[in-house]
C-alpha atoms as a printed R data frame, in Angstrom:
   type eleno elety resid chain resno       x       y       z
1  ATOM     1    CA   UNK     A     1   0.000   0.000   0.000
2  ATOM     2    CA   UNK     A     2   2.845   2.395   0.747
3  ATOM     3    CA   UNK     A     3   3.978   2.388  -2.888
4  ATOM     4    CA   UNK     A     4   0.608   3.506  -4.293
5  ATOM     5    CA   UNK     A     5  -1.110   6.887  -4.373
6  ATOM     6    CA   UNK     A     6  -4.348   5.484  -5.804
7  ATOM     7    CA   UNK     A     7  -6.101   2.145  -5.398
8  ATOM     8    CA   UNK     A     8  -9.273   0.602  -6.835
9  ATOM     9    CA   UNK     A     9 -11.100  -2.023  -4.783
10 ATOM    10    CA   UNK     A    10 -13.827  -4.253  -6.172
11 ATOM    11    CA   UNK     A    11 -15.988  -6.686  -4.251
12 ATOM    12    CA   UNK     A    12 -19.436  -8.272  -4.529
13 ATOM    13    CA   UNK     A    13 -21.971  -7.981  -1.754
14 ATOM    14    CA   UNK     A    14 -22.482 -11.188   0.155
15 ATOM    15    CA   UNK     A    15 -24.887 -12.402   2.798
16 ATOM    16    CA   UNK     A    16 -26.776  -9.578   4.414
17 ATOM    17    CA   UNK     A    17 -25.313  -6.785   2.251
18 ATOM    18    CA   UNK     A    18 -21.717  -7.063   3.413
19 ATOM    19    CA   UNK     A    19 -18.310  -7.404   1.818
20 ATOM    20    CA   UNK     A    20 -17.341 -10.948   0.843
21 ATOM    21    CA   UNK     A    21 -16.031 -12.138   4.188
22 ATOM    22    CA   UNK     A    22 -13.785 -15.142   3.571
23 ATOM    23    CA   UNK     A    23 -11.225 -13.580   1.221
24 ATOM    24    CA   UNK     A    24 -11.882  -9.943   0.467
25 ATOM    25    CA   UNK     A    25 -12.882  -8.517   3.851
26 ATOM    26    CA   UNK     A    26  -9.746  -9.750   5.673
27 ATOM    27    CA   UNK     A    27  -7.537  -8.365   2.890
28 ATOM    28    CA   UNK     A    28  -9.358  -5.025   2.926
29 ATOM    29    CA   UNK     A    29  -9.206  -4.825   6.738
30 ATOM    30    CA   UNK     A    30  -5.439  -5.279   6.537
31 ATOM    31    CA   UNK     A    31  -5.259  -2.250   4.185
32 ATOM    32    CA   UNK     A    32  -7.471   0.093   6.204
33 ATOM    33    CA   UNK     A    33  -4.707   1.508   8.365
34 ATOM    34    CA   UNK     A    34  -2.911   2.733   5.240
35 ATOM    35    CA   UNK     A    35  -5.838   4.371   3.411
36 ATOM    36    CA   UNK     A    36  -5.357   7.836   4.930
37 ATOM    37    CA   UNK     A    37  -4.854  10.375   2.152
38 ATOM    38    CA   UNK     A    38  -5.021   7.714  -0.585
39 ATOM    39    CA   UNK     A    39  -7.200   8.277  -3.630
40 ATOM    40    CA   UNK     A    40  -9.465   5.248  -3.962
41 ATOM    41    CA   UNK     A    41 -12.286   3.978  -6.130
42 ATOM    42    CA   UNK     A    42 -14.832   1.299  -5.225
43 ATOM    43    CA   UNK     A    43 -16.868  -0.997  -7.438
44 ATOM    44    CA   UNK     A    44 -19.010  -4.065  -6.951
45 ATOM    45    CA   UNK     A    45 -22.232  -5.920  -7.570
46 ATOM    46    CA   UNK     A    46 -25.100  -7.242  -5.514
47 ATOM    47    CA   UNK     A    47 -27.977  -9.640  -6.040
48 ATOM    48    CA   UNK     A    48 -30.505  -8.402  -3.481
49 ATOM    49    CA   UNK     A    49 -31.182  -5.439  -1.250
50 ATOM    50    CA   UNK     A    50 -30.602  -1.861  -2.349
51 ATOM    51    CA   UNK     A    51 -26.823  -1.568  -2.292
52 ATOM    52    CA   UNK     A    52 -26.559  -0.474   1.337
53 ATOM    53    CA   UNK     A    53 -23.273  -2.386   1.611
54 ATOM    54    CA   UNK     A    54 -21.646   0.056  -0.841
55 ATOM    55    CA   UNK     A    55 -22.791   3.084   1.165
56 ATOM    56    CA   UNK     A    56 -21.412   1.453   4.319
57 ATOM    57    CA   UNK     A    57 -18.131   0.620   2.567
58 ATOM    58    CA   UNK     A    58 -17.779   4.200   1.308
59 ATOM    59    CA   UNK     A    59 -18.328   5.515   4.836
60 ATOM    60    CA   UNK     A    60 -15.734   3.095   6.217
61 ATOM    61    CA   UNK     A    61 -13.219   4.335   3.646
62 ATOM    62    CA   UNK     A    62 -13.947   7.991   4.431
63 ATOM    63    CA   UNK     A    63 -13.554   7.256   8.150
64 ATOM    64    CA   UNK     A    64 -10.192   5.680   7.334
65 ATOM    65    CA   UNK     A    65  -9.131   8.972   5.712
66 ATOM    66    CA   UNK     A    66  -9.376   7.813   2.104
67 ATOM    67    CA   UNK     A    67 -10.427  10.213  -0.632
68 ATOM    68    CA   UNK     A    68 -12.999   8.796  -3.045
69 ATOM    69    CA   UNK     A    69 -11.759   9.642  -6.550
70 ATOM    70    CA   UNK     A    70 -15.196   9.299  -8.133
71 ATOM    71    CA   UNK     A    71 -18.677   7.995  -7.525
72 ATOM    72    CA   UNK     A    72 -18.584   4.286  -6.728
73 ATOM    73    CA   UNK     A    73 -19.820   1.885  -9.397
74 ATOM    74    CA   UNK     A    74 -22.449  -0.555  -8.250
75 ATOM    75    CA   UNK     A    75 -24.650  -2.828 -10.306
76 ATOM    76    CA   UNK     A    76 -27.355  -5.350  -9.626
77 ATOM    77    CA   UNK     A    77 -26.111  -8.782 -10.745
78 ATOM    78    CA   UNK     A    78 -23.995  -8.566 -13.925
79 ATOM    79    CA   UNK     A    79 -22.847  -5.175 -15.256
80 ATOM    80    CA   UNK     A    80 -25.030  -3.662 -17.957
81 ATOM    81    CA   UNK     A    81 -23.835  -1.216 -20.620
82 ATOM    82    CA   UNK     A    82 -24.161   1.752 -18.235
83 ATOM    83    CA   UNK     A    83 -22.097   0.019 -15.538
84 ATOM    84    CA   UNK     A    84 -19.395  -0.820 -18.083
85 ATOM    85    CA   UNK     A    85 -19.173   2.850 -19.097
86 ATOM    86    CA   UNK     A    86 -19.079   3.822 -15.409
87 ATOM    87    CA   UNK     A    87 -16.241   1.335 -14.783
88 ATOM    88    CA   UNK     A    88 -14.199   2.890 -17.582
89 ATOM    89    CA   UNK     A    89 -14.755   6.338 -16.045
90 ATOM    90    CA   UNK     A    90 -13.730   4.943 -12.639
91 ATOM    91    CA   UNK     A    91 -10.498   3.656 -14.162
92 ATOM    92    CA   UNK     A    92  -9.802   7.029 -15.744
93 ATOM    93    CA   UNK     A    93 -10.505   8.867 -12.456
94 ATOM    94    CA   UNK     A    94  -8.134   6.687 -10.479
95 ATOM    95    CA   UNK     A    95  -5.381   6.870 -13.108
96 ATOM    96    CA   UNK     A    96  -5.174  10.664 -13.032
């Protein structure tokens, strides 16, 4: 994490609108202490609910001192054409 100024994280929602907990969440938790001042972008998908997990994740990142580079990209199930365009914009925002 120390070597990067900008980071994109992507994760699907699992269970009761939470980050995937067996692989992703432990990795992300290990990064949290180094997010202060970093430009980040978040993306993910969900199959139920209203995407509350993304709002919670964004708030966690802000509380960790991260700066969201752009609006997070979230889609229900598989990405549609709009989500694909949004993902390209996310990539451009984080690369600047």
